CSV table of C-alpha atoms and ligand atoms in Angstrom, one decimal:
chain,number,residue,atom,x,y,z
A,1,MET,CA,82.8,87.8,71.6
A,2,SER,CA,85.1,86.0,73.9
A,3,GLU,CA,88.6,85.4,73.7
A,4,ARG,CA,88.1,81.4,73.3
A,5,ALA,CA,85.6,82.6,70.2
A,6,VAL,CA,88.7,84.5,68.7
A,7,TYR,CA,91.1,81.2,69.5
A,8,ASP,CA,88.7,79.1,67.7
A,9,ILE,CA,88.4,81.3,64.5
A,10,VAL,CA,92.7,81.7,64.8
A,11,CYS,CA,92.9,78.2,65.1
A,12,LEU,CA,90.2,76.8,62.3
A,13,SER,CA,91.9,79.7,60.0
A,14,PHE,CA,95.2,78.5,60.1
A,15,LEU,CA,93.9,74.4,59.4
A,16,GLY,CA,92.3,75.8,56.1
A,17,ALA,CA,95.7,77.8,55.3
A,18,GLY,CA,97.6,74.8,56.4
A,19,ALA,CA,95.5,73.0,53.5
A,20,ALA,CA,95.6,75.5,51.0
A,21,VAL,CA,99.2,75.7,51.4
A,22,PHE,CA,100.3,71.6,51.2
A,23,VAL,CA,98.3,71.6,47.8
A,24,ALA,CA,100.2,74.9,46.7
A,25,LEU,CA,103.6,73.7,47.4
A,26,PHE,CA,103.6,70.8,45.2
A,27,PHE,CA,103.2,72.7,42.4
A,28,ILE,CA,105.1,76.1,43.9
A,29,ALA,CA,108.1,75.8,45.9
A,30,ALA,CA,108.9,78.2,47.9
A,31,PRO,CA,111.1,81.3,46.5
A,32,TYR,CA,113.9,81.5,49.3
A,33,GLY,CA,117.5,79.3,49.3
A,34,ARG,CA,118.0,76.9,46.2
A,35,HIS,CA,114.3,77.8,44.7
A,36,PHE,CA,115.0,81.4,45.3
A,37,ARG,CA,113.9,83.2,42.5
A,38,GLY,CA,112.6,86.9,41.0
A,39,GLY,CA,108.7,87.6,40.9
A,40,TRP,CA,108.3,87.6,44.5
A,41,GLY,CA,109.0,91.5,45.1
A,42,PRO,CA,111.6,93.4,47.4
A,43,LYS,CA,114.8,91.1,49.0
A,44,PHE,CA,115.9,91.2,52.6
A,45,PRO,CA,118.9,89.8,53.7
A,46,ALA,CA,118.4,86.3,54.6
A,47,SER,CA,120.3,85.9,58.4
A,48,TRP,CA,118.6,89.2,59.1
A,49,GLY,CA,115.3,87.1,57.4
A,50,TRP,CA,115.4,84.4,59.7
A,51,LEU,CA,116.0,87.1,62.5
A,52,VAL,CA,112.8,88.5,61.7
A,53,MET,CA,110.8,85.6,61.0
A,54,GLU,CA,111.5,83.4,64.1
A,55,SER,CA,112.2,86.0,66.9
A,56,VAL,CA,108.7,86.3,67.0
A,57,SER,CA,107.7,82.7,68.1
A,58,SER,CA,109.9,83.0,71.0
A,59,LEU,CA,109.5,86.6,71.9
A,60,GLY,CA,105.4,86.5,71.4
A,61,PHE,CA,105.3,83.2,73.2
A,62,LEU,CA,107.6,84.9,75.9
A,63,GLY,CA,105.3,87.7,76.0
A,64,TRP,CA,102.1,85.2,76.3
A,65,TYR,CA,104.1,83.5,79.2
A,66,LEU,CA,104.6,86.5,81.3
A,67,ALA,CA,100.7,87.8,80.6
A,68,GLY,CA,99.2,84.2,81.5
A,69,GLU,CA,97.1,82.9,84.2
A,70,PRO,CA,100.1,82.7,87.2
A,71,SER,CA,98.7,78.8,88.0
A,72,HIS,CA,99.8,78.1,84.8
A,73,THR,CA,102.7,79.9,84.1
A,74,GLY,CA,104.0,78.9,88.0
A,75,SER,CA,103.3,75.4,87.0
A,76,ALA,CA,106.3,73.3,87.0
A,77,ALA,CA,105.3,71.7,83.5
A,78,GLY,CA,103.7,75.6,82.4
A,79,ILE,CA,107.6,76.3,82.9
A,80,ALA,CA,109.6,73.0,81.7
A,81,LEU,CA,107.2,73.6,78.1
A,82,LEU,CA,108.4,77.2,78.4
A,83,ILE,CA,111.8,76.1,78.7
A,84,LEU,CA,111.4,73.4,75.5
A,85,TRP,CA,109.8,76.0,73.4
A,86,GLN,CA,112.9,78.6,73.9
A,87,ALA,CA,115.2,75.3,73.3
A,88,HIS,CA,114.0,75.5,69.7
A,89,TYR,CA,113.2,79.0,69.0
A,90,ALA,CA,115.5,80.8,70.8
A,91,HIS,CA,118.3,79.1,69.0
A,92,ARG,CA,116.3,79.2,65.5
A,93,ALA,CA,115.9,83.0,65.9
A,94,PHE,CA,118.6,84.8,67.6
A,95,ILE,CA,121.7,81.6,67.0
A,96,TYR,CA,120.7,80.2,63.9
A,97,PRO,CA,120.6,82.6,61.6
A,98,PHE,CA,124.1,83.8,61.9
A,99,THR,CA,125.5,80.7,61.5
A,100,ARG,CA,124.1,80.0,58.3
A,101,ARG,CA,126.4,80.0,55.9
A,102,GLY,CA,126.0,81.1,52.0
A,103,GLY,CA,127.8,84.7,51.8
A,104,ARG,CA,124.9,87.3,51.4
A,105,ARG,CA,122.4,85.3,50.4
A,106,GLU,CA,118.6,87.1,50.0
A,107,MET,CA,115.2,86.1,50.6
A,108,PRO,CA,112.0,87.7,49.2
A,109,LEU,CA,109.9,90.1,51.6
A,110,SER,CA,107.2,88.5,51.2
A,111,VAL,CA,108.2,85.3,52.0
A,112,VAL,CA,109.6,87.0,55.3
A,113,ALA,CA,106.0,89.0,55.6
A,114,MET,CA,104.2,85.5,55.4
A,115,GLY,CA,106.5,83.4,58.1
A,116,LEU,CA,106.0,86.3,60.5
A,117,ALA,CA,102.4,85.8,60.5
A,118,PHE,CA,102.3,82.2,60.7
A,119,ASN,CA,104.7,82.3,64.3
A,120,LEU,CA,102.9,85.0,65.6
A,121,GLY,CA,99.8,83.1,65.3
A,122,ASN,CA,101.5,80.0,66.2
A,123,ALA,CA,102.7,81.0,69.2
A,124,TYR,CA,99.8,82.9,70.3
A,125,LEU,CA,98.0,79.5,69.8
A,126,ASN,CA,100.6,77.1,71.5
A,127,ALA,CA,101.1,80.0,74.6
A,128,ARG,CA,97.7,81.0,74.9
A,129,TRP,CA,96.2,77.8,75.2
A,130,LEU,CA,98.9,76.7,77.8
A,131,TYR,CA,98.8,79.8,79.6
A,132,GLU,CA,95.5,81.1,80.0
A,133,LEU,CA,92.7,79.4,78.0
A,134,GLY,CA,93.7,75.7,78.5
A,135,PRO,CA,93.7,74.0,81.7
A,136,VAL,CA,96.4,73.8,84.0
A,137,PRO,CA,99.7,72.0,81.7
A,138,ALA,CA,100.4,68.8,83.5
A,139,LEU,CA,103.3,66.6,82.8
A,140,GLY,CA,103.9,63.5,84.0
A,141,LEU,CA,104.3,59.6,84.2
A,142,ASN,CA,101.9,58.9,81.5
A,143,PRO,CA,102.0,58.0,77.7
A,144,HIS,CA,100.9,61.5,76.1
A,145,THR,CA,104.2,62.9,78.3
A,146,VAL,CA,107.0,60.4,77.6
A,147,ILE,CA,106.1,59.5,74.2
A,148,GLY,CA,105.8,63.5,73.6
A,149,LEU,CA,108.7,64.1,75.2
A,150,ALA,CA,111.0,61.6,73.5
A,151,LEU,CA,109.7,62.3,69.9
A,152,TYR,CA,110.5,65.8,70.9
A,153,ALA,CA,114.0,65.5,72.0
A,154,ALA,CA,114.8,62.8,69.0
A,155,GLY,CA,113.3,65.4,66.8
A,156,TYR,CA,115.8,68.1,68.0
A,157,LEU,CA,118.6,66.1,67.9
A,158,VAL,CA,117.8,65.1,64.2
A,159,ASN,CA,117.0,68.3,63.0
A,160,ARG,CA,120.1,70.1,64.4
A,161,GLN,CA,122.6,67.5,63.4
A,162,ALA,CA,121.0,67.7,60.1
A,163,ASP,CA,121.5,71.6,59.9
A,164,ALA,CA,125.4,70.7,61.3
A,165,ILE,CA,125.6,68.8,58.6
A,166,LEU,CA,124.5,71.0,55.8
A,167,ARG,CA,126.4,74.0,57.6
A,168,GLU,CA,129.8,71.8,57.0
A,169,LEU,CA,129.0,71.9,53.5
A,170,ARG,CA,130.5,75.3,52.8
A,171,ARG,CA,133.1,77.5,53.5
A,172,PRO,CA,131.6,80.7,55.5
A,173,GLU,CA,131.3,82.9,51.9
A,174,GLU,CA,130.8,80.1,49.7
A,175,GLN,CA,127.1,79.8,48.0
A,176,GLY,CA,127.3,76.3,46.0
A,177,TYR,CA,125.8,72.9,46.6
A,178,ARG,CA,127.6,69.6,48.0
A,179,ILE,CA,125.8,66.0,48.2
A,180,PRO,CA,125.6,65.7,52.2
A,181,TYR,CA,126.5,62.4,53.4
A,182,GLY,CA,126.5,60.9,57.1
A,183,GLY,CA,123.0,61.0,59.7
A,184,ALA,CA,119.9,60.4,58.5
A,185,TYR,CA,121.2,61.7,55.0
A,186,ARG,CA,122.2,57.8,54.5
A,187,TRP,CA,118.3,57.6,54.0
A,188,ILE,CA,116.9,60.7,52.8
A,189,SER,CA,117.8,64.1,51.4
A,190,CYS,CA,115.9,66.4,54.5
A,191,PRO,CA,116.2,65.2,57.7
A,192,ASN,CA,116.2,68.5,58.6
A,193,TYR,CA,112.7,68.6,58.3
A,194,LEU,CA,111.9,65.0,59.1
A,195,GLY,CA,113.6,66.0,62.3
A,196,GLU,CA,111.4,69.0,62.8
A,197,CYS,CA,108.5,67.3,61.9
A,198,VAL,CA,109.1,64.9,64.4
A,199,GLU,CA,109.7,67.4,66.9
A,200,TRP,CA,106.5,69.1,66.7
A,201,ILE,CA,104.6,66.0,66.5
A,202,GLY,CA,106.2,65.3,69.9
A,203,TRP,CA,105.4,68.6,71.1
A,204,ALA,CA,101.4,68.2,69.9
A,205,ILE,CA,101.4,65.2,71.9
A,206,LEU,CA,102.9,66.4,74.7
A,207,THR,CA,101.3,69.4,75.6
A,208,TRP,CA,97.7,68.0,74.3
A,209,SER,CA,96.4,71.1,72.9
A,210,PRO,CA,95.0,72.5,69.9
A,211,GLY,CA,97.6,75.0,69.2
A,212,GLY,CA,99.9,72.0,69.2
A,213,ALA,CA,98.2,69.7,66.7
A,214,VAL,CA,97.8,72.8,64.3
A,215,PHE,CA,101.2,73.6,64.0
A,216,ALA,CA,102.1,69.8,63.9
A,217,LEU,CA,99.7,69.4,60.5
A,218,TRP,CA,101.2,73.3,59.2
A,219,THR,CA,104.7,72.0,59.8
A,220,VAL,CA,104.4,68.7,57.7
A,221,ALA,CA,101.9,70.2,55.2
A,222,ASN,CA,104.9,73.1,54.7
A,223,LEU,CA,108.4,70.9,54.9
A,224,ALA,CA,106.7,67.6,53.2
A,225,PRO,CA,106.6,69.3,49.8
A,226,ARG,CA,109.3,71.5,50.3
A,227,ALA,CA,111.4,68.1,50.6
A,228,ARG,CA,110.1,66.8,47.5
A,229,SER,CA,111.0,70.1,45.8
A,230,HIS,CA,114.7,69.5,47.3
A,231,HIS,CA,115.0,65.8,46.9
A,232,ARG,CA,114.0,66.3,42.9
A,233,TRP,CA,116.4,69.2,42.5
A,234,TYR,CA,118.9,66.8,44.1
A,235,GLN,CA,118.5,64.3,41.7
A,236,LYS,CA,118.4,66.6,38.8
A,237,THR,CA,121.6,68.6,39.7
A,238,PHE,CA,123.4,65.7,40.9
A,239,PRO,CA,124.1,62.7,38.5
A,240,ASP,CA,125.7,60.6,41.0
A,241,TYR,CA,123.1,61.6,43.8
A,242,PRO,CA,122.5,58.3,45.9
A,243,ARG,CA,119.6,56.5,44.3
A,244,GLU,CA,118.4,54.8,47.4
A,245,ARG,CA,117.4,58.2,49.2
A,246,ARG,CA,114.1,59.2,49.7
A,247,ALA,CA,112.9,62.8,50.0
A,248,MET,CA,111.9,62.8,53.6
A,249,VAL,CA,110.9,59.6,55.5
A,250,PRO,CA,113.1,56.8,55.0
A,251,PHE,CA,111.7,53.8,52.3
A,252,ILE,CA,108.3,55.1,51.8
A,253,PHE,CA,108.4,59.3,50.9
B,301,NDP,P1,117.6,73.5,54.1
B,301,NDP,O1,117.8,72.6,54.3
B,301,NDP,O2,116.7,74.1,52.7
B,301,NDP,O3,118.9,75.3,54.1
B,301,NDP,C1,118.8,74.6,55.5
B,301,NDP,C2,120.9,75.6,55.2
B,301,NDP,O4,121.7,74.8,54.2
B,301,NDP,C3,120.7,76.9,54.3
B,301,NDP,O5,121.9,77.5,54.7
B,301,NDP,C4,121.2,75.9,52.4
B,301,NDP,O6,121.9,77.2,52.1
B,301,NDP,C5,122.3,75.3,53.3
B,301,NDP,N1,122.1,74.4,52.4
B,301,NDP,C6,121.0,73.1,52.3
B,301,NDP,N2,121.9,72.2,51.3
B,301,NDP,C7,122.6,72.5,50.9
B,301,NDP,C8,123.6,71.7,50.4
B,301,NDP,N3,123.4,70.6,49.5
B,301,NDP,N4,124.9,72.5,50.4
B,301,NDP,C9,125.5,73.2,50.8
B,301,NDP,N5,124.4,73.8,51.9
B,301,NDP,C10,123.5,73.7,52.0
B,301,NDP,O7,116.6,74.6,54.6
B,301,NDP,P2,115.4,75.6,55.3
B,301,NDP,O8,116.4,76.9,54.8
B,301,NDP,O9,114.2,76.0,54.5
B,301,NDP,O10,115.2,76.1,56.7
B,301,NDP,C11,116.2,75.8,57.9
B,301,NDP,C12,115.6,75.5,59.3
B,301,NDP,O11,114.4,75.7,59.4
B,301,NDP,C13,115.5,73.7,59.1
B,301,NDP,O12,115.8,73.4,60.2
B,301,NDP,C14,113.9,73.7,58.7
B,301,NDP,O13,113.6,72.8,59.5
B,301,NDP,C15,113.1,74.6,59.5
B,301,NDP,N6,112.3,75.4,58.6
B,301,NDP,C16,111.2,75.2,59.6
B,301,NDP,C17,109.8,75.2,59.4
B,301,NDP,C18,108.4,75.1,60.1
B,301,NDP,O14,107.5,74.8,59.4
B,301,NDP,N7,108.1,74.8,61.3
B,301,NDP,C19,109.5,75.6,57.8
B,301,NDP,C20,110.9,76.6,57.1
B,301,NDP,C21,111.9,75.9,57.8
B,301,NDP,P3,120.7,77.9,51.0
B,301,NDP,O15,119.6,79.0,51.9
B,301,NDP,O16,121.8,79.0,50.6
B,301,NDP,O17,120.2,77.0,50.2
């Protein structure tokens, strides 16, 4: 079987799994963070869990970049896309886990394993297309580059700002929750998730690739139901929770 056929199978499997996950997460919140609970197998320190899950995105993408076709990897667009990917994932894997607050929180090993499998497949789908199986990456003064880059940058900034606001809600070893204010929390409960979705939609437009499209759909399928669970949790937990806030999309959802 050719690698292209394998790639298509992985793409379709991700799409099918993403649809199933989207439906399932409206009924079962993924058991980490505030939704952590027993019954999901052995536990693992949360900060190390984030490092293990997310580092495969950064390192896998880099590995497939290095193994790629020189005409793709040496192009200015190919290098720019590597930098953009790593701007998100090198931070998420190697810095974010150790700046989170919440003391010695744990997460189920099963969540770490699922995150790792997803991130490995996702790095493959994105990097192999860009650096081997697809056309030579090309960016320029055209709508998909401009719109894609603008969305990627806006999503990145919203995500980082929202995560920084959450971090400041706790002292280093504290585990409790407070109502976040400021930034896009004025309108929604989960601007970090909105930022993440916008960022990867921007990436999909920028790369115009099947891997990018699958990743953007997966991100929305994963985070929209979780934003709804967080939003309901806030409303139940804090009687004074701002009534006008929505879960993830201002004024709509
Ligand atoms: P959360 O918003 O649930 O939590 C982020 C951090 O802030 C955690 O350390 C959490 O602590 C803490 N926190 C959250 N709310 C409060 C509050 N009200 N008061 C005090 N502390 C709070 O995000 P996730 O952990 O789910 O995700 C982390 C990042 O990873 C986000 O940027 C997200 O976008 C990204 N992500 C991306 C995914 C994708 O599919 N691309 C999938 C999942 C996450 P605690 O852990 O104790 O709850």
